[in-house]
Coordinates of C-alpha atoms and ligand atoms in Angstrom, one line a residue:
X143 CA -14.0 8.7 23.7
X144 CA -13.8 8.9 19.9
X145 CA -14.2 12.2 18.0
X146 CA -15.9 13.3 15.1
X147 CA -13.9 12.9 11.9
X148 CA -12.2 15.7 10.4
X149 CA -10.7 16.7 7.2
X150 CA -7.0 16.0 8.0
X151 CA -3.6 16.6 5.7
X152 CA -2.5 13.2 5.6
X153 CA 0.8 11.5 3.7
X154 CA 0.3 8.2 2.2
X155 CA 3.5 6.7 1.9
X156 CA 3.8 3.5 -0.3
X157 CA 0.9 4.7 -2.0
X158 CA 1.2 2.8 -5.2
X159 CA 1.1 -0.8 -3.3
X160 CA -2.3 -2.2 -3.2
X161 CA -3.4 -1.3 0.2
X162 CA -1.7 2.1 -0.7
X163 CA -4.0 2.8 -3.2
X164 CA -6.8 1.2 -1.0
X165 CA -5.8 3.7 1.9
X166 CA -5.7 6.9 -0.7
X167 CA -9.1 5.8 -1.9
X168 CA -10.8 5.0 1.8
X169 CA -9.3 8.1 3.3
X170 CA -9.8 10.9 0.5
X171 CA -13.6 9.3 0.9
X172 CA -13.6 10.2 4.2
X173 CA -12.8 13.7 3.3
X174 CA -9.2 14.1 4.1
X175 CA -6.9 15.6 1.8
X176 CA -3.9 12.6 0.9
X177 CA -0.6 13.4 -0.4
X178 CA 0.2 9.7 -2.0
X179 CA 4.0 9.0 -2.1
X180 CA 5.3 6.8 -4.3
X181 CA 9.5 6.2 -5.0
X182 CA 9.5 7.7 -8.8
X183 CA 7.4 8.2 -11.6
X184 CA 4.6 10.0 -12.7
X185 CA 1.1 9.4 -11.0
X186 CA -0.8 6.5 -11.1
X187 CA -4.1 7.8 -12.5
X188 CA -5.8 6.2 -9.2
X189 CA -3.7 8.8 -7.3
X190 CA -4.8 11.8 -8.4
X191 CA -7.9 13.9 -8.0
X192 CA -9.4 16.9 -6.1
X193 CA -8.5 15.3 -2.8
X194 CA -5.2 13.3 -3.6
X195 CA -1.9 14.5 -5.1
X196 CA 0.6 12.6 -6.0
X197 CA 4.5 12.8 -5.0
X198 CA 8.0 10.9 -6.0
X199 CA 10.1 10.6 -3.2
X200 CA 12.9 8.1 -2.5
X201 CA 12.3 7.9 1.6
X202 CA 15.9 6.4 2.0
X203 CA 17.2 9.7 0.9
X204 CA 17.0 11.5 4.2
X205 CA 17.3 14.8 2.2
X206 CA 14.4 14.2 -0.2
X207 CA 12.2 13.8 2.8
X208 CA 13.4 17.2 4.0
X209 CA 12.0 18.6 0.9
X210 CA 9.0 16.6 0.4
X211 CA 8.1 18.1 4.5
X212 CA 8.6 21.3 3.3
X213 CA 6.5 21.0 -0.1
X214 CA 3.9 19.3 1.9
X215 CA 3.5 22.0 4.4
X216 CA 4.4 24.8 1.7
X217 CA 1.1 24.0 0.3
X218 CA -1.1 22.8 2.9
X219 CA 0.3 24.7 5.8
X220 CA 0.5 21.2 7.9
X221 CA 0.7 18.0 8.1
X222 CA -1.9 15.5 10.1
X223 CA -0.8 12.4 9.8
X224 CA 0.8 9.9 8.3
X225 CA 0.2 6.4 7.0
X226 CA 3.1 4.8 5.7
X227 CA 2.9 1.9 4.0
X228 CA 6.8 1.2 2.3
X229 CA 6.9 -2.4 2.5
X230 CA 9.0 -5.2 0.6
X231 CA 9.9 -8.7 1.4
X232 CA 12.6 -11.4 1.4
X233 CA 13.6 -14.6 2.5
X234 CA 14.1 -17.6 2.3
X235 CA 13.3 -21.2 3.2
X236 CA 16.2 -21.7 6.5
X237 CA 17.3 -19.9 8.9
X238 CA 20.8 -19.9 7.1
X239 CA 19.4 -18.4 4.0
X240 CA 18.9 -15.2 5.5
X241 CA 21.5 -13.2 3.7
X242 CA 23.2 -9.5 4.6
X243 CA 22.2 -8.2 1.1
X244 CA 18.5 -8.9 2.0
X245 CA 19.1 -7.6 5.8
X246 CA 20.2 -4.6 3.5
X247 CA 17.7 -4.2 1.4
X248 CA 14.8 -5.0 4.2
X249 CA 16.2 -2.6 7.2
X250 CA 16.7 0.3 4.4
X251 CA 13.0 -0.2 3.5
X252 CA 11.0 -1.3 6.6
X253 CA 13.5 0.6 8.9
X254 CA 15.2 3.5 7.1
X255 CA 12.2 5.2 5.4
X256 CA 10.5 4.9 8.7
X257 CA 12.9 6.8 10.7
X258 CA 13.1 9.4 8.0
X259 CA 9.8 10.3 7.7
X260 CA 8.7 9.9 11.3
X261 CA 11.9 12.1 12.2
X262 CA 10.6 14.7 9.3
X263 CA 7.0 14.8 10.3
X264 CA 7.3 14.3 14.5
X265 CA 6.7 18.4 14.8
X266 CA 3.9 18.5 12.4
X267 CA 1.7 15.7 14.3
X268 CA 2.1 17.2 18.1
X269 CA 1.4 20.6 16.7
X270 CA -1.6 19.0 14.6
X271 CA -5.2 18.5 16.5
X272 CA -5.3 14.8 15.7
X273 CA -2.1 14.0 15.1
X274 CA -1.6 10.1 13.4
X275 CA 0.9 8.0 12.1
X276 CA 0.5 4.6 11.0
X277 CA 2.1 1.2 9.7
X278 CA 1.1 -1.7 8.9
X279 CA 3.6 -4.7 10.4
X280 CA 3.2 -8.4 10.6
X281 CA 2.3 -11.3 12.3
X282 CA 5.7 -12.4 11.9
X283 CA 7.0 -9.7 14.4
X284 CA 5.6 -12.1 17.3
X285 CA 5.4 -15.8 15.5
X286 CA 9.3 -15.5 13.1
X287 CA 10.0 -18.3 11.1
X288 CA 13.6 -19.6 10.3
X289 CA 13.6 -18.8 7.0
X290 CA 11.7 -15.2 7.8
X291 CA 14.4 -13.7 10.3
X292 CA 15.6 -11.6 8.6
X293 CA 12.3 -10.0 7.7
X294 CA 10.8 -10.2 11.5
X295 CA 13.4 -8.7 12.7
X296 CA 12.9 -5.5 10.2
X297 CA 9.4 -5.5 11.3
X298 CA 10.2 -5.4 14.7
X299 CA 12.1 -2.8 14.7
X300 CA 9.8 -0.6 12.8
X301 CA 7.4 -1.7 15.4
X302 CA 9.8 -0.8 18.4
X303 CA 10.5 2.7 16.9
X304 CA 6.6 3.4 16.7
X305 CA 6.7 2.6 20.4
X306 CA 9.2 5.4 20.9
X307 CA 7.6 7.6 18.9
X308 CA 4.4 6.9 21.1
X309 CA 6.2 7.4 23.9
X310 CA 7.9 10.9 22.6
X311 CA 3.4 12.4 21.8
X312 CA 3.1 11.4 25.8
X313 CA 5.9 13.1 26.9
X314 CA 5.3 16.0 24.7
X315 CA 2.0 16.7 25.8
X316 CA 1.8 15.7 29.5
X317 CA 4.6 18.2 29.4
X318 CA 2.6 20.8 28.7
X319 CA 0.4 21.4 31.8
X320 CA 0.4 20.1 35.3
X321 CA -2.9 18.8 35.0
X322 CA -3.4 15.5 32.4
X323 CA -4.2 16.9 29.2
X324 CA -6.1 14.5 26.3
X325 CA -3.6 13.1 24.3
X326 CA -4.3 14.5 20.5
X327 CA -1.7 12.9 18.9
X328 CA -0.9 8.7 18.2
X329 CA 1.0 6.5 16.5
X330 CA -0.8 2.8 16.1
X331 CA 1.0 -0.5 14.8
X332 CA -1.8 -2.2 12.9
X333 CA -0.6 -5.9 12.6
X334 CA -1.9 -8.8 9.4
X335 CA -0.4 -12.0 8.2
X336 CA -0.7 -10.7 4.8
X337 CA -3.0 -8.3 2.4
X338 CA -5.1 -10.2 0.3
X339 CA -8.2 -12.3 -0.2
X340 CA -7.1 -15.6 0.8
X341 CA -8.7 -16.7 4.4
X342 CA -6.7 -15.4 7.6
X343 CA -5.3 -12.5 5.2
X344 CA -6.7 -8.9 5.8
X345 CA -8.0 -7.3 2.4
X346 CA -6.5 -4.1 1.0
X347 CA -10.2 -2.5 1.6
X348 CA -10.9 -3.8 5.4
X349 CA -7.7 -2.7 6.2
X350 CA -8.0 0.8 4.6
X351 CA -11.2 1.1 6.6
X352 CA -9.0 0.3 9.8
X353 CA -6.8 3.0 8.6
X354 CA -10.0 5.4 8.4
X355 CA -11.1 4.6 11.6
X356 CA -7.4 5.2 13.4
X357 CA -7.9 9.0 12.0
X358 CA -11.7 9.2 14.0
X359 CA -10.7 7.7 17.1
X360 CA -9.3 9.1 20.4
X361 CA -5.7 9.6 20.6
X362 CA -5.4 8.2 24.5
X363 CA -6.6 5.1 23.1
X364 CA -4.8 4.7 20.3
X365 CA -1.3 6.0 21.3
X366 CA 1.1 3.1 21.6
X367 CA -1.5 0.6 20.4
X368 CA -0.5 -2.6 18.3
X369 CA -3.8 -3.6 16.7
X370 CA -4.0 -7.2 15.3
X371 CA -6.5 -7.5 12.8
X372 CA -6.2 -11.2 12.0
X373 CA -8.3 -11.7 15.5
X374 CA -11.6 -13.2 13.9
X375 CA -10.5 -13.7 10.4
Ligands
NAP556 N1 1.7 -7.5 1.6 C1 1.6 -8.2 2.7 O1 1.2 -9.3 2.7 C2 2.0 -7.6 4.0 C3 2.1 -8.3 5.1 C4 2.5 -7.7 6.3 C5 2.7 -6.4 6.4 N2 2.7 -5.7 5.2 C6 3.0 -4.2 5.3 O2 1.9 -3.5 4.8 C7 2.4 -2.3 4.1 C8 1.8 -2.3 2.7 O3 2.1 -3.5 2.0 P1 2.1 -3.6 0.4 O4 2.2 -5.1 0.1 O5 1.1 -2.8 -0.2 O6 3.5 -3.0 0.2 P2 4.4 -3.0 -1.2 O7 3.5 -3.3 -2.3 O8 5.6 -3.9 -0.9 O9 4.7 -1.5 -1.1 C9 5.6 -1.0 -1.9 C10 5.4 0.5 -1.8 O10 6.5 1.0 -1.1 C11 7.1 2.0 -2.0 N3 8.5 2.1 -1.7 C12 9.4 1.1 -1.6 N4 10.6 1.6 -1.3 C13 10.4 2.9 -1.2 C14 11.3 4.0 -1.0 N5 12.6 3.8 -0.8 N6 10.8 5.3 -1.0 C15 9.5 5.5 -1.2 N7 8.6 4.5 -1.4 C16 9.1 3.2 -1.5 C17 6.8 1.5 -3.4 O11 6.9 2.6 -4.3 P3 7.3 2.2 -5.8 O12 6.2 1.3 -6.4 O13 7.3 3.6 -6.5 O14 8.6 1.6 -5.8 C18 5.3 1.1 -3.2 O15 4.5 2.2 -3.2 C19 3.9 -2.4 4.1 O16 4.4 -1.7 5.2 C20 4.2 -3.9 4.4 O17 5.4 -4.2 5.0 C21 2.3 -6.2 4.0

């Protein structure tokens, strides 16, 4: 059963990445209101407007994201959902040329920024109506290359805690009732081999409408779901 779409309070993080910027764009259509975060700066004049604002935030800092939760619901009163987008990428052409300082750099963006966020906004998407948050992961997760380990394995992580946190909205709200309640809130693992126009890569655009359509469909469906969209490409 799929619902009607809704104006939601969503956080965009990696918004200034190209299928950031595509997400902002597709959902703000779509009449949600998008809080686009990006790591520092000023605003990307794409990522402003009547139904985008724009935020710095550096996600590793576990504090920051304390604050950007509370400016978020300060002035919306709540937050819907979030799509985060934080990506990065590093390796290497062996399996031996998977060094520590990329692990480091690739589990403090994939991983890190994903825990802190999910950890800051897991309250505001069960109390929410249609509760949503989102990333984007890789076909490496399930094909790794040599050279790619290190990379995979950040992906799969991030994939794994989306599980959990899939598994904390059905615990939550079966635990509300003795009778089976409709799930309202999700967390979705949509998976490409890369954004782009080349063939077998998903573009920024059909991947932003993907993200669209996660935020109008039914939350027993979605929760939990990994989503590849390279079937048909
Ligand atoms: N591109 C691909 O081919 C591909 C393939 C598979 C999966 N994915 C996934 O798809 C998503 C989007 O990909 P993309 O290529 O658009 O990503 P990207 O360009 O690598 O995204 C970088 C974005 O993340 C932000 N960011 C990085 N570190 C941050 C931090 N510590 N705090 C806050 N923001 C931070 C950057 O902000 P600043 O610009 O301000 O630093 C920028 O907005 C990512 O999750 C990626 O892993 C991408």
């Amino acid at each position: 059963m799929s619902r009607p779409a809704r104006e939601s309070v969503i956080l965009v993080t990696g918004a200034t990445g190209d299928a950031g910027r595509a997400a902002c764009r597709a959902l703000a259509a779509a009449g949600h209101q998008v809080v686009a975060v990006g790591r520092s700066g000023a605003a990307p004049a794409e990522l402003t407007g009547d139904r985008v604002q724009f935020r710095a935030c550096d996600l590793t800092d576990v504090e920051a994201v304390g604050d950007l939760g509370l400016a978020v619901r300060g002035e919306f009163g709540l937050i819907d959902g979030l799509v985060h987008l934080v990506g990065g990428w590093r390796g290497g052409r062996t399996f031996e040329a998977n060094t520590d300082d990329d692990w480091d750099v690739l589990s403090s963006s994939l991983i890190q920024t994903l825990r802190h966020v999910t950890l800051e906004v897991h309250d505001d998407l069960l109390a929410s109506d249609a509760g949503r948050a989102v990333i984007v992961s890789s076909t490496a997760v399930t094909n790794p290359t040599a050279g790619n380990a290190n990379y995979a394995t950040a992906k799969a992580a991030a994939e794994t805690w989306m599980l959990a946190l899939a598994d904390s909205f059905r615990r939550n709200q079966s635990g509300r009732s003795q009778e089976p309640l409709p799930q309202t809130a999700a967390a979705v693992i949509l998976a490409v081999k890369a954004i782009g126009d080349k063939p077998g890569f998903t573009t920024a655009d059909a991947l932003a409408g993907k993200i669209v359509e996660v935020f109008a469909g039914s939350a027993d469906e979605l929760n939990g779901s990994r989503i590849d969209l390279t079937a048909g490409l």
